[in-house]
Amino acid sequence: MRNVSWFKLLWLVLGAMYFLIPLLATLQFSLQEGRDEYGFGPYKYILTDPLFRQSIWFSFKMAIGTIVLSLLLLVPTVYWARLRLPRLLPVMDFISILPFVVPPIVLVIGLLALYRGAPSWFVATPVILLCGYVIHALPYVYRSVDAGMQAINIHTLTEASQSLGAGWGTILLRVIVPNIRVALLSGAFLTLAIIMGEYTMASLMLFNAFAVYIAYVGETQANPAAALTIISFAMTWITMMGLLAIGRRAGRGQAQIGGAR
Amino acid sequence: MSTALETPKKQRGPARKRPWWRSPTWLGVVPFFAFVTLFLLLPSVRLVMGAFQDEAGGFTFENVRSLFQGQFLSAYWTSISLSALTAFLGGILGGLLAYAALTGGTPRWVRPLLTTFSGVAANFAGVPLAFAFIATLGTTGVVTQFLSETVGLDLYDRGFSLFTFTGLALIYLYFQIPLMVLVIAPAIDGLRREWKEAASNLGASSGQYWRYVGLPILMPSILGAMILLFANAFAAYATPYALTAGNVGVVPVLIGQFVRGDVLANPGQGYALALGMIVVVAVSVAVYSLLQRRAARWTQ
């Protein structure tokens, strides 16, 4: 028994080293101002750069837009399919994993090819990126919404509301949504984490998203890029803590997987 | 059954005989399916068609055939071997890490710490991850300098470079291992204590329990998780692009070059490259769902 514990401890220590050393190295790098001088210079540089605020604001708006549009599309659809068209559910399950088969790098080339020459309000604005993001986030949002709906009895809730005279809008907004808000929130947080770090589609569609800005800084200045890496890690951490806090309130503390590779 | 949900009585008879598409029920799901068609299905169809078109728009097999030659073939070989290697190593290391943290004998605070950190690390990828490793193991990285100043070991003189296949594999493991921990944790939790007790009651050693009970039960989950890791690494674009700017030719980076217009060739080849990615990932996802079905037997 002793031996087993030592073996486990060794693994955990090795694992911790592999994951912590790059972070600590980046932290040290981000605090370097010269050969042997340390300070917050790189952070000051980043925080006063107007491009930093612009890109982070852009990505935040895109994330909020993706969350709103995804929920508008998915909540009524999943509700309606579960209530009236259960035969559609396997089809929707299948569609929801398709974005894994058509990853962002492939989706972006397809979108650009299909919509070349489309109206400029669509292709010359972030609208096309937003549509790509909704597809990118689809597996995660769908899973949250579907799990939420599965956990409550939508048939009973709908019948009860209808017998009290509620219309469809009232049922959805004031009965169904409040009952699945934890699931919706966790889907929203995961989407936030994914979109804030998304690089592939934004860079190939030539939008200055946060990750594109990080890459741009990295091409010229190493220390501010390290500072940005730490900031980005902290943002991911905060989002994940939010996700876990929501999950714990719902009684399941399982972290979720998304990510922009 | 309540009547509130049914259509009014007078419509009931005919409604039942009408085919499903004649009743207005399906209208409720139109927006979703329209969106998916416009921004997922049609772009994919366009891509597949483009892969079989030459520059003049005529039908050709040439683009797809070129995937099996020279630069493109070697890009697929690099991508597939990089993804397979990191899926295999990440699967084993992540599995052992999850086993060490989630089963008995470790302090109680290890578990939530590991799952939280795995959630963060699995989502922390792309450009910032590449920078973190450049700061660590790049030519002027902290660990590189530390090793050369204290032990006199110059990694780059010894033939190591972060900007190669090996370096890329090392970085991919940073998100592959945590992903494995997250994916395999439910399966490890699903191993019932009774099975182990039953095995030891019958005189099995710990090794025998794992050899004949534990691992066979976990095997579909482990293989399934490794396939997920494979697809995950295969689609990665931001990390290899930010790190090597195309030095290590993986397929997503090549496709990116087509989109950026760095490569002056016909776009059909870019579409064919993308089509190849869809085929590889589709096959792995199909195998994954088969394995999931087998794994589900034990996790009821």
PDB file of N, CA, C and O in Angstrom, chain A residues 5 8 11 18-19 22 25-26 28 73-74 77 80 84 95 100 107 113 115 122 159 162 199 214 218 229 232 237 240-241 244 256-261, chain B residues 4-5 25 32-33 35 38-39 47 93 96 103-105 116-117 120 122-123 125 128 131-132 136 142 170 173-175 179 232 235 237-238 241 271 281:
ATOM      1  N   SER A   5       1.121   4.413  -2.947  1.00  0.00           N
ATOM      2  CA  SER A   5       0.967   5.837  -2.670  1.00  0.00           C
ATOM      3  C   SER A   5       2.175   6.630  -3.164  1.00  0.00           C
ATOM      4  O   SER A   5       2.023   7.718  -3.696  1.00  0.00           O
ATOM      5  N   LYS A   8       1.925   7.026  -6.839  1.00  0.00           N
ATOM      6  CA  LYS A   8       0.939   8.043  -7.201  1.00  0.00           C
ATOM      7  C   LYS A   8       1.496   9.445  -6.977  1.00  0.00           C
ATOM      8  O   LYS A   8       1.334  10.344  -7.801  1.00  0.00           O
ATOM      9  N   TRP A  11       3.857  10.565  -9.651  1.00  0.00           N
ATOM     10  CA  TRP A  11       3.144  10.977 -10.859  1.00  0.00           C
ATOM     11  C   TRP A  11       2.589  12.384 -10.718  1.00  0.00           C
ATOM     12  O   TRP A  11       2.684  13.208 -11.616  1.00  0.00           O
ATOM     13  N   TYR A  18       5.387  19.581 -14.968  1.00  0.00           N
ATOM     14  CA  TYR A  18       5.208  19.800 -16.405  1.00  0.00           C
ATOM     15  C   TYR A  18       4.236  20.947 -16.667  1.00  0.00           C
ATOM     16  O   TYR A  18       4.420  21.741 -17.578  1.00  0.00           O
ATOM     17  N   PHE A  19       3.192  21.036 -15.820  1.00  0.00           N
ATOM     18  CA  PHE A  19       2.187  22.064 -16.086  1.00  0.00           C
ATOM     19  C   PHE A  19       2.529  23.415 -15.475  1.00  0.00           C
ATOM     20  O   PHE A  19       2.102  24.442 -15.972  1.00  0.00           O
ATOM     21  N   PRO A  22       6.140  25.868 -17.363  1.00  0.00           N
ATOM     22  CA  PRO A  22       5.929  26.854 -18.443  1.00  0.00           C
ATOM     23  C   PRO A  22       5.224  28.123 -17.962  1.00  0.00           C
ATOM     24  O   PRO A  22       5.544  29.222 -18.429  1.00  0.00           O
ATOM     25  N   ALA A  25       7.794  30.137 -15.971  1.00  0.00           N
ATOM     26  CA  ALA A  25       8.774  30.712 -16.899  1.00  0.00           C
ATOM     27  C   ALA A  25       8.174  31.914 -17.628  1.00  0.00           C
ATOM     28  O   ALA A  25       8.821  32.952 -17.772  1.00  0.00           O
ATOM     29  N   THR A  26       6.914  31.761 -18.061  1.00  0.00           N
ATOM     30  CA  THR A  26       6.252  32.873 -18.753  1.00  0.00           C
ATOM     31  C   THR A  26       6.092  34.058 -17.813  1.00  0.00           C
ATOM     32  O   THR A  26       6.285  35.206 -18.205  1.00  0.00           O
ATOM     33  N   GLN A  28       7.998  34.856 -15.271  1.00  0.00           N
ATOM     34  CA  GLN A  28       9.286  35.528 -15.114  1.00  0.00           C
ATOM     35  C   GLN A  28       9.617  36.359 -16.363  1.00  0.00           C
ATOM     36  O   GLN A  28      10.046  37.505 -16.262  1.00  0.00           O
ATOM     37  N   LEU A  73     -31.346  30.488 -31.061  1.00  0.00           N
ATOM     38  CA  LEU A  73     -31.587  29.423 -32.024  1.00  0.00           C
ATOM     39  C   LEU A  73     -31.915  28.109 -31.331  1.00  0.00           C
ATOM     40  O   LEU A  73     -32.797  27.380 -31.762  1.00  0.00           O
ATOM     41  N   LEU A  74     -31.179  27.814 -30.266  1.00  0.00           N
ATOM     42  CA  LEU A  74     -31.246  26.457 -29.729  1.00  0.00           C
ATOM     43  C   LEU A  74     -32.335  26.237 -28.698  1.00  0.00           C
ATOM     44  O   LEU A  74     -32.969  25.180 -28.687  1.00  0.00           O
ATOM     45  N   THR A  77     -35.740  25.650 -30.301  1.00  0.00           N
ATOM     46  CA  THR A  77     -35.695  24.469 -31.166  1.00  0.00           C
ATOM     47  C   THR A  77     -35.643  23.180 -30.353  1.00  0.00           C
ATOM     48  O   THR A  77     -36.391  22.236 -30.608  1.00  0.00           O
ATOM     49  N   TRP A  80     -38.981  22.654 -28.591  1.00  0.00           N
ATOM     50  CA  TRP A  80     -40.032  22.240 -29.512  1.00  0.00           C
ATOM     51  C   TRP A  80     -39.809  20.800 -29.977  1.00  0.00           C
ATOM     52  O   TRP A  80     -40.746  20.000 -30.053  1.00  0.00           O
ATOM     53  N   ARG A  84     -42.632  18.105 -29.288  1.00  0.00           N
ATOM     54  CA  ARG A  84     -43.510  17.685 -30.374  1.00  0.00           C
ATOM     55  C   ARG A  84     -42.852  16.806 -31.428  1.00  0.00           C
ATOM     56  O   ARG A  84     -43.533  16.108 -32.154  1.00  0.00           O
ATOM     57  N   ILE A  95     -26.232  16.514 -35.870  1.00  0.00           N
ATOM     58  CA  ILE A  95     -25.790  17.829 -36.352  1.00  0.00           C
ATOM     59  C   ILE A  95     -24.878  18.496 -35.333  1.00  0.00           C
ATOM     60  O   ILE A  95     -23.898  19.145 -35.685  1.00  0.00           O
ATOM     61  N   PHE A 100     -17.315  19.188 -35.003  1.00  0.00           N
ATOM     62  CA  PHE A 100     -16.041  18.527 -34.718  1.00  0.00           C
ATOM     63  C   PHE A 100     -15.446  17.960 -35.997  1.00  0.00           C
ATOM     64  O   PHE A 100     -14.231  17.941 -36.188  1.00  0.00           O
ATOM     65  N   LEU A 107     -14.029  24.937 -41.812  1.00  0.00           N
ATOM     66  CA  LEU A 107     -15.251  25.739 -41.936  1.00  0.00           C
ATOM     67  C   LEU A 107     -14.946  27.095 -42.561  1.00  0.00           C
ATOM     68  O   LEU A 107     -15.695  27.599 -43.404  1.00  0.00           O
ATOM     69  N   ALA A 113     -15.377  30.506 -49.362  1.00  0.00           N
ATOM     70  CA  ALA A 113     -15.628  30.122 -50.750  1.00  0.00           C
ATOM     71  C   ALA A 113     -17.089  30.333 -51.110  1.00  0.00           C
ATOM     72  O   ALA A 113     -17.414  30.866 -52.166  1.00  0.00           O
ATOM     73  N   TYR A 115     -19.411  32.276 -49.705  1.00  0.00           N
ATOM     74  CA  TYR A 115     -19.959  33.629 -49.627  1.00  0.00           C
ATOM     75  C   TYR A 115     -19.058  34.667 -50.286  1.00  0.00           C
ATOM     76  O   TYR A 115     -19.185  35.852 -49.996  1.00  0.00           O
ATOM     77  N   PHE A 122     -22.683  41.589 -45.046  1.00  0.00           N
ATOM     78  CA  PHE A 122     -22.475  40.267 -44.479  1.00  0.00           C
ATOM     79  C   PHE A 122     -20.998  39.885 -44.452  1.00  0.00           C
ATOM     80  O   PHE A 122     -20.451  39.534 -43.409  1.00  0.00           O
ATOM     81  N   GLU A 159     -47.862  21.659 -19.865  1.00  0.00           N
ATOM     82  CA  GLU A 159     -49.290  21.435 -19.638  1.00  0.00           C
ATOM     83  C   GLU A 159     -49.803  22.306 -18.507  1.00  0.00           C
ATOM     84  O   GLU A 159     -50.860  22.916 -18.604  1.00  0.00           O
ATOM     85  N   GLN A 162     -50.055  25.832 -19.733  1.00  0.00           N
ATOM     86  CA  GLN A 162     -51.159  26.010 -20.673  1.00  0.00           C
ATOM     87  C   GLN A 162     -52.500  26.003 -19.956  1.00  0.00           C
ATOM     88  O   GLN A 162     -53.393  26.775 -20.291  1.00  0.00           O
ATOM     89  N   TYR A 199      -8.732  31.924 -32.521  1.00  0.00           N
ATOM     90  CA  TYR A 199      -7.741  32.547 -33.389  1.00  0.00           C
ATOM     91  C   TYR A 199      -7.971  32.223 -34.866  1.00  0.00           C
ATOM     92  O   TYR A 199      -7.942  33.112 -35.717  1.00  0.00           O
ATOM     93  N   ILE A 214      -2.677  39.004 -29.748  1.00  0.00           N
ATOM     94  CA  ILE A 214      -1.583  38.335 -29.028  1.00  0.00           C
ATOM     95  C   ILE A 214      -0.513  37.875 -30.019  1.00  0.00           C
ATOM     96  O   ILE A 214       0.684  38.084 -29.807  1.00  0.00           O
ATOM     97  N   GLY A 218       3.353  39.147 -30.349  1.00  0.00           N
ATOM     98  CA  GLY A 218       4.414  38.150 -30.252  1.00  0.00           C
ATOM     99  C   GLY A 218       5.409  38.214 -31.392  1.00  0.00           C
ATOM    100  O   GLY A 218       6.557  37.794 -31.247  1.00  0.00           O
ATOM    101  N   THR A 229       0.212  36.549 -22.433  1.00  0.00           N
ATOM    102  CA  THR A 229      -0.051  35.130 -22.196  1.00  0.00           C
ATOM    103  C   THR A 229      -0.564  34.913 -20.777  1.00  0.00           C
ATOM    104  O   THR A 229      -1.522  34.171 -20.552  1.00  0.00           O
ATOM    105  N   SER A 232      -4.053  36.221 -20.535  1.00  0.00           N
ATOM    106  CA  SER A 232      -4.972  35.298 -21.194  1.00  0.00           C
ATOM    107  C   SER A 232      -5.220  34.054 -20.332  1.00  0.00           C
ATOM    108  O   SER A 232      -6.348  33.562 -20.236  1.00  0.00           O
ATOM    109  N   TRP A 237      -8.736  31.057 -16.592  1.00  0.00           N
ATOM    110  CA  TRP A 237      -8.914  30.548 -15.238  1.00  0.00           C
ATOM    111  C   TRP A 237     -10.194  31.100 -14.601  1.00  0.00           C
ATOM    112  O   TRP A 237     -11.008  30.358 -14.034  1.00  0.00           O
ATOM    113  N   MET A 240     -13.261  29.565 -16.138  1.00  0.00           N
ATOM    114  CA  MET A 240     -13.454  28.182 -15.693  1.00  0.00           C
ATOM    115  C   MET A 240     -13.938  28.117 -14.249  1.00  0.00           C
ATOM    116  O   MET A 240     -14.750  27.266 -13.891  1.00  0.00           O
ATOM    117  N   MET A 241     -13.429  29.026 -13.398  1.00  0.00           N
ATOM    118  CA  MET A 241     -13.905  29.062 -12.015  1.00  0.00           C
ATOM    119  C   MET A 241     -15.389  29.404 -11.990  1.00  0.00           C
ATOM    120  O   MET A 241     -16.163  28.825 -11.219  1.00  0.00           O
ATOM    121  N   LEU A 244     -17.235  26.316 -12.948  1.00  0.00           N
ATOM    122  CA  LEU A 244     -17.271  25.329 -11.871  1.00  0.00           C
ATOM    123  C   LEU A 244     -18.220  25.758 -10.768  1.00  0.00           C
ATOM    124  O   LEU A 244     -18.929  24.933 -10.187  1.00  0.00           O
ATOM    125  N   GLN A 256     -15.642  21.456 -18.001  1.00  0.00           N
ATOM    126  CA  GLN A 256     -15.973  21.077 -19.364  1.00  0.00           C
ATOM    127  C   GLN A 256     -14.857  21.414 -20.327  1.00  0.00           C
ATOM    128  O   GLN A 256     -13.930  22.115 -20.007  1.00  0.00           O
ATOM    129  N   ILE A 257     -15.003  20.863 -21.509  1.00  0.00           N
ATOM    130  CA  ILE A 257     -13.922  20.930 -22.473  1.00  0.00           C
ATOM    131  C   ILE A 257     -14.352  21.727 -23.693  1.00  0.00           C
ATOM    132  O   ILE A 257     -15.398  21.481 -24.249  1.00  0.00           O
ATOM    133  N   GLY A 258     -13.548  22.679 -24.047  1.00  0.00           N
ATOM    134  CA  GLY A 258     -13.822  23.358 -25.294  1.00  0.00           C
ATOM    135  C   GLY A 258     -12.487  23.706 -25.866  1.00  0.00           C
ATOM    136  O   GLY A 258     -11.581  22.900 -25.836  1.00  0.00           O
ATOM    137  N   GLY A 259     -12.314  24.939 -26.304  1.00  0.00           N
ATOM    138  CA  GLY A 259     -10.966  25.350 -26.571  1.00  0.00           C
ATOM    139  C   GLY A 259     -10.669  25.723 -27.996  1.00  0.00           C
ATOM    140  O   GLY A 259     -11.248  25.205 -28.928  1.00  0.00           O
ATOM    141  N   ALA A 260      -9.747  26.639 -28.140  1.00  0.00           N
ATOM    142  CA  ALA A 260      -9.300  27.091 -29.440  1.00  0.00           C
ATOM    143  C   ALA A 260      -7.871  26.644 -29.592  1.00  0.00           C
ATOM    144  O   ALA A 260      -6.993  27.165 -28.950  1.00  0.00           O
ATOM    145  N   ARG A 261      -7.656  25.647 -30.407  1.00  0.00           N
ATOM    146  CA  ARG A 261      -6.285  25.143 -30.537  1.00  0.00           C
ATOM    147  C   ARG A 261      -5.517  25.963 -31.532  1.00  0.00           C
ATOM    148  O   ARG A 261      -5.352  25.601 -32.616  1.00  0.00           O
TER     149      ARG A 261
ATOM    150  N   ALA B   4     -54.703  19.475 -23.359  1.00  0.00           N
ATOM    151  CA  ALA B   4     -54.176  20.816 -23.639  1.00  0.00           C
ATOM    152  C   ALA B   4     -53.111  20.785 -24.737  1.00  0.00           C
ATOM    153  O   ALA B   4     -52.958  21.729 -25.495  1.00  0.00           O
ATOM    154  N   LEU B   5     -52.377  19.678 -24.806  1.00  0.00           N
ATOM    155  CA  LEU B   5     -51.296  19.622 -25.767  1.00  0.00           C
ATOM    156  C   LEU B   5     -51.743  19.203 -27.154  1.00  0.00           C
ATOM    157  O   LEU B   5     -51.061  19.442 -28.133  1.00  0.00           O
ATOM    158  N   THR B  25     -46.387  21.699 -37.414  1.00  0.00           N
ATOM    159  CA  THR B  25     -45.551  21.492 -36.232  1.00  0.00           C
ATOM    160  C   THR B  25     -44.070  21.715 -36.525  1.00  0.00           C
ATOM    161  O   THR B  25     -43.351  22.305 -35.725  1.00  0.00           O
ATOM    162  N   PHE B  32     -33.494  26.981 -36.922  1.00  0.00           N
ATOM    163  CA  PHE B  32     -32.262  26.275 -36.568  1.00  0.00           C
ATOM    164  C   PHE B  32     -31.698  25.529 -37.772  1.00  0.00           C
ATOM    165  O   PHE B  32     -30.516  25.639 -38.101  1.00  0.00           O
ATOM    166  N   PHE B  33     -32.580  24.763 -38.451  1.00  0.00           N
ATOM    167  CA  PHE B  33     -32.083  23.971 -39.565  1.00  0.00           C
ATOM    168  C   PHE B  33     -31.654  24.863 -40.729  1.00  0.00           C
ATOM    169  O   PHE B  33     -30.687  24.539 -41.435  1.00  0.00           O
ATOM    170  N   PHE B  35     -30.287  27.822 -40.388  1.00  0.00           N
ATOM    171  CA  PHE B  35     -28.980  28.361 -39.999  1.00  0.00           C
ATOM    172  C   PHE B  35     -27.874  27.329 -40.229  1.00  0.00           C
ATOM    173  O   PHE B  35     -26.838  27.625 -40.818  1.00  0.00           O
ATOM    174  N   LEU B  38     -27.198  26.907 -43.908  1.00  0.00           N
ATOM    175  CA  LEU B  38     -26.490  28.027 -44.531  1.00  0.00           C
ATOM    176  C   LEU B  38     -25.031  28.108 -44.118  1.00  0.00           C
ATOM    177  O   LEU B  38     -24.168  28.453 -44.918  1.00  0.00           O
ATOM    178  N   PHE B  39     -24.740  27.823 -42.843  1.00  0.00           N
ATOM    179  CA  PHE B  39     -23.399  28.121 -42.347  1.00  0.00           C
ATOM    180  C   PHE B  39     -22.581  26.904 -41.975  1.00  0.00           C
ATOM    181  O   PHE B  39     -21.448  27.031 -41.540  1.00  0.00           O
ATOM    182  N   LEU B  47     -17.228  23.129 -50.455  1.00  0.00           N
ATOM    183  CA  LEU B  47     -15.851  22.683 -50.328  1.00  0.00           C
ATOM    184  C   LEU B  47     -15.614  21.365 -51.066  1.00  0.00           C
ATOM    185  O   LEU B  47     -14.639  21.208 -51.809  1.00  0.00           O
ATOM    186  N   LEU B  93      -0.436   9.123 -20.236  1.00  0.00           N
ATOM    187  CA  LEU B  93      -0.017   9.990 -19.125  1.00  0.00           C
ATOM    188  C   LEU B  93      -1.238  10.581 -18.414  1.00  0.00           C
ATOM    189  O   LEU B  93      -1.296  10.609 -17.186  1.00  0.00           O
ATOM    190  N   LEU B  96      -2.939   7.864 -16.333  1.00  0.00           N
ATOM    191  CA  LEU B  96      -2.221   7.580 -15.091  1.00  0.00           C
ATOM    192  C   LEU B  96      -2.404   8.711 -14.083  1.00  0.00           C
ATOM    193  O   LEU B  96      -2.584   8.484 -12.882  1.00  0.00           O
ATOM    194  N   THR B 103      -8.291   7.951  -7.486  1.00  0.00           N
ATOM    195  CA  THR B 103      -8.540   6.783  -6.654  1.00  0.00           C
ATOM    196  C   THR B 103      -7.925   7.014  -5.284  1.00  0.00           C
ATOM    197  O   THR B 103      -7.214   7.990  -5.065  1.00  0.00           O
ATOM    198  N   GLY B 104      -8.210   6.088  -4.354  1.00  0.00           N
ATOM    199  CA  GLY B 104      -7.840   6.305  -2.959  1.00  0.00           C
ATOM    200  C   GLY B 104      -6.345   6.488  -2.738  1.00  0.00           C
ATOM    201  O   GLY B 104      -5.531   6.222  -3.615  1.00  0.00           O
ATOM    202  N   GLY B 105      -5.982   6.980  -1.551  1.00  0.00           N
ATOM    203  CA  GLY B 105      -4.580   7.055  -1.178  1.00  0.00           C
ATOM    204  C   GLY B 105      -3.943   8.403  -1.438  1.00  0.00           C
ATOM    205  O   GLY B 105      -2.788   8.612  -1.117  1.00  0.00           O
ATOM    206  N   THR B 116     -10.093  21.256 -11.825  1.00  0.00           N
ATOM    207  CA  THR B 116     -10.118  22.673 -12.182  1.00  0.00           C
ATOM    208  C   THR B 116      -8.972  23.006 -13.114  1.00  0.00           C
ATOM    209  O   THR B 116      -9.151  23.609 -14.169  1.00  0.00           O
ATOM    210  N   PHE B 117      -7.764  22.564 -12.724  1.00  0.00           N
ATOM    211  CA  PHE B 117      -6.609  22.908 -13.537  1.00  0.00           C
ATOM    212  C   PHE B 117      -6.720  22.288 -14.926  1.00  0.00           C
ATOM    213  O   PHE B 117      -6.364  22.917 -15.922  1.00  0.00           O
ATOM    214  N   VAL B 120      -8.881  24.377 -17.088  1.00  0.00           N
ATOM    215  CA  VAL B 120      -8.194  25.577 -17.572  1.00  0.00           C
ATOM    216  C   VAL B 120      -7.179  25.211 -18.654  1.00  0.00           C
ATOM    217  O   VAL B 120      -7.165  25.792 -19.734  1.00  0.00           O
ATOM    218  N   ALA B 122      -6.946  22.563 -20.565  1.00  0.00           N
ATOM    219  CA  ALA B 122      -7.517  22.036 -21.803  1.00  0.00           C
ATOM    220  C   ALA B 122      -8.073  23.171 -22.656  1.00  0.00           C
ATOM    221  O   ALA B 122      -8.168  23.055 -23.865  1.00  0.00           O
ATOM    222  N   ASN B 123      -8.448  24.269 -22.023  1.00  0.00           N
ATOM    223  CA  ASN B 123      -8.982  25.416 -22.764  1.00  0.00           C
ATOM    224  C   ASN B 123      -7.910  26.457 -23.076  1.00  0.00           C
ATOM    225  O   ASN B 123      -8.149  27.383 -23.841  1.00  0.00           O
ATOM    226  N   ALA B 125      -5.077  27.143 -24.940  1.00  0.00           N
ATOM    227  CA  ALA B 125      -4.284  26.607 -26.040  1.00  0.00           C
ATOM    228  C   ALA B 125      -4.164  27.672 -27.106  1.00  0.00           C
ATOM    229  O   ALA B 125      -4.608  28.797 -26.916  1.00  0.00           O
ATOM    230  N   PRO B 128      -1.348  31.794 -27.060  1.00  0.00           N
ATOM    231  CA  PRO B 128      -0.691  31.987 -25.767  1.00  0.00           C
ATOM    232  C   PRO B 128       0.106  30.762 -25.319  1.00  0.00           C
ATOM    233  O   PRO B 128       1.176  30.900 -24.736  1.00  0.00           O
ATOM    234  N   PHE B 131       3.422  30.728 -26.933  1.00  0.00           N
ATOM    235  CA  PHE B 131       4.316  31.723 -26.311  1.00  0.00           C
ATOM    236  C   PHE B 131       4.847  31.237 -24.972  1.00  0.00           C
ATOM    237  O   PHE B 131       6.006  31.476 -24.634  1.00  0.00           O
ATOM    238  N   ALA B 132       3.981  30.567 -24.195  1.00  0.00           N
ATOM    239  CA  ALA B 132       4.433  30.070 -22.898  1.00  0.00           C
ATOM    240  C   ALA B 132       5.603  29.104 -23.076  1.00  0.00           C
ATOM    241  O   ALA B 132       6.571  29.139 -22.316  1.00  0.00           O
ATOM    242  N   THR B 136       9.672  29.254 -22.160  1.00  0.00           N
ATOM    243  CA  THR B 136      10.256  28.205 -21.330  1.00  0.00           C
ATOM    244  C   THR B 136      11.426  27.515 -22.020  1.00  0.00           C
ATOM    245  O   THR B 136      12.528  27.410 -21.477  1.00  0.00           O
ATOM    246  N   VAL B 142      13.551  30.341 -20.311  1.00  0.00           N
ATOM    247  CA  VAL B 142      14.019  30.302 -18.931  1.00  0.00           C
ATOM    248  C   VAL B 142      14.678  28.963 -18.612  1.00  0.00           C
ATOM    249  O   VAL B 142      15.781  28.912 -18.050  1.00  0.00           O
ATOM    250  N   LEU B 170       5.600  18.128 -27.685  1.00  0.00           N
ATOM    251  CA  LEU B 170       5.715  18.498 -26.271  1.00  0.00           C
ATOM    252  C   LEU B 170       4.632  19.521 -25.891  1.00  0.00           C
ATOM    253  O   LEU B 170       4.043  19.457 -24.808  1.00  0.00           O
ATOM    254  N   LEU B 173       0.982  18.088 -25.847  1.00  0.00           N
ATOM    255  CA  LEU B 173       0.679  17.319 -24.634  1.00  0.00           C
ATOM    256  C   LEU B 173       0.117  18.216 -23.538  1.00  0.00           C
ATOM    257  O   LEU B 173      -0.604  17.758 -22.658  1.00  0.00           O
ATOM    258  N   TYR B 174       0.436  19.503 -23.612  1.00  0.00           N
ATOM    259  CA  TYR B 174      -0.029  20.432 -22.572  1.00  0.00           C
ATOM    260  C   TYR B 174      -1.549  20.551 -22.581  1.00  0.00           C
ATOM    261  O   TYR B 174      -2.161  20.837 -21.559  1.00  0.00           O
ATOM    262  N   PHE B 175      -2.187  20.387 -23.758  1.00  0.00           N
ATOM    263  CA  PHE B 175      -3.649  20.360 -23.717  1.00  0.00           C
ATOM    264  C   PHE B 175      -4.210  18.944 -23.861  1.00  0.00           C
ATOM    265  O   PHE B 175      -5.337  18.687 -23.474  1.00  0.00           O
ATOM    266  N   LEU B 179      -7.052  17.139 -21.239  1.00  0.00           N
ATOM    267  CA  LEU B 179      -8.265  16.687 -21.916  1.00  0.00           C
ATOM    268  C   LEU B 179      -8.534  15.226 -21.560  1.00  0.00           C
ATOM    269  O   LEU B 179      -9.667  14.832 -21.277  1.00  0.00           O
ATOM    270  N   ASN B 232      -8.729  16.083 -31.840  1.00  0.00           N
ATOM    271  CA  ASN B 232      -8.436  17.372 -31.239  1.00  0.00           C
ATOM    272  C   ASN B 232      -7.099  17.926 -31.734  1.00  0.00           C
ATOM    273  O   ASN B 232      -7.006  19.082 -32.142  1.00  0.00           O
ATOM    274  N   ALA B 235      -6.973  18.838 -35.666  1.00  0.00           N
ATOM    275  CA  ALA B 235      -7.603  20.080 -36.116  1.00  0.00           C
ATOM    276  C   ALA B 235      -6.867  21.319 -35.635  1.00  0.00           C
ATOM    277  O   ALA B 235      -7.229  22.424 -36.010  1.00  0.00           O
ATOM    278  N   TYR B 237      -4.788  24.461 -35.246  1.00  0.00           N
ATOM    279  CA  TYR B 237      -4.188  25.385 -36.210  1.00  0.00           C
ATOM    280  C   TYR B 237      -3.357  26.468 -35.517  1.00  0.00           C
ATOM    281  O   TYR B 237      -2.205  26.713 -35.878  1.00  0.00           O
ATOM    282  N   ALA B 238      -3.965  27.108 -34.503  1.00  0.00           N
ATOM    283  CA  ALA B 238      -3.322  28.270 -33.888  1.00  0.00           C
ATOM    284  C   ALA B 238      -1.967  27.918 -33.277  1.00  0.00           C
ATOM    285  O   ALA B 238      -0.986  28.645 -33.476  1.00  0.00           O
ATOM    286  N   TYR B 241       0.746  27.152 -35.972  1.00  0.00           N
ATOM    287  CA  TYR B 241       1.015  28.341 -36.773  1.00  0.00           C
ATOM    288  C   TYR B 241       1.820  29.362 -35.975  1.00  0.00           C
ATOM    289  O   TYR B 241       2.810  29.913 -36.465  1.00  0.00           O
ATOM    290  N   TYR B 271      -9.192  23.205 -51.200  1.00  0.00           N
ATOM    291  CA  TYR B 271     -10.439  22.504 -50.866  1.00  0.00           C
ATOM    292  C   TYR B 271     -10.194  21.014 -50.686  1.00  0.00           C
ATOM    293  O   TYR B 271     -10.759  20.384 -49.793  1.00  0.00           O
ATOM    294  N   VAL B 281     -11.162  13.060 -39.892  1.00  0.00           N
ATOM    295  CA  VAL B 281     -11.867  13.280 -38.629  1.00  0.00           C
ATOM    296  C   VAL B 281     -13.175  12.492 -38.595  1.00  0.00           C
ATOM    297  O   VAL B 281     -13.547  11.920 -37.567  1.00  0.00           O
TER     298      VAL B 281
END
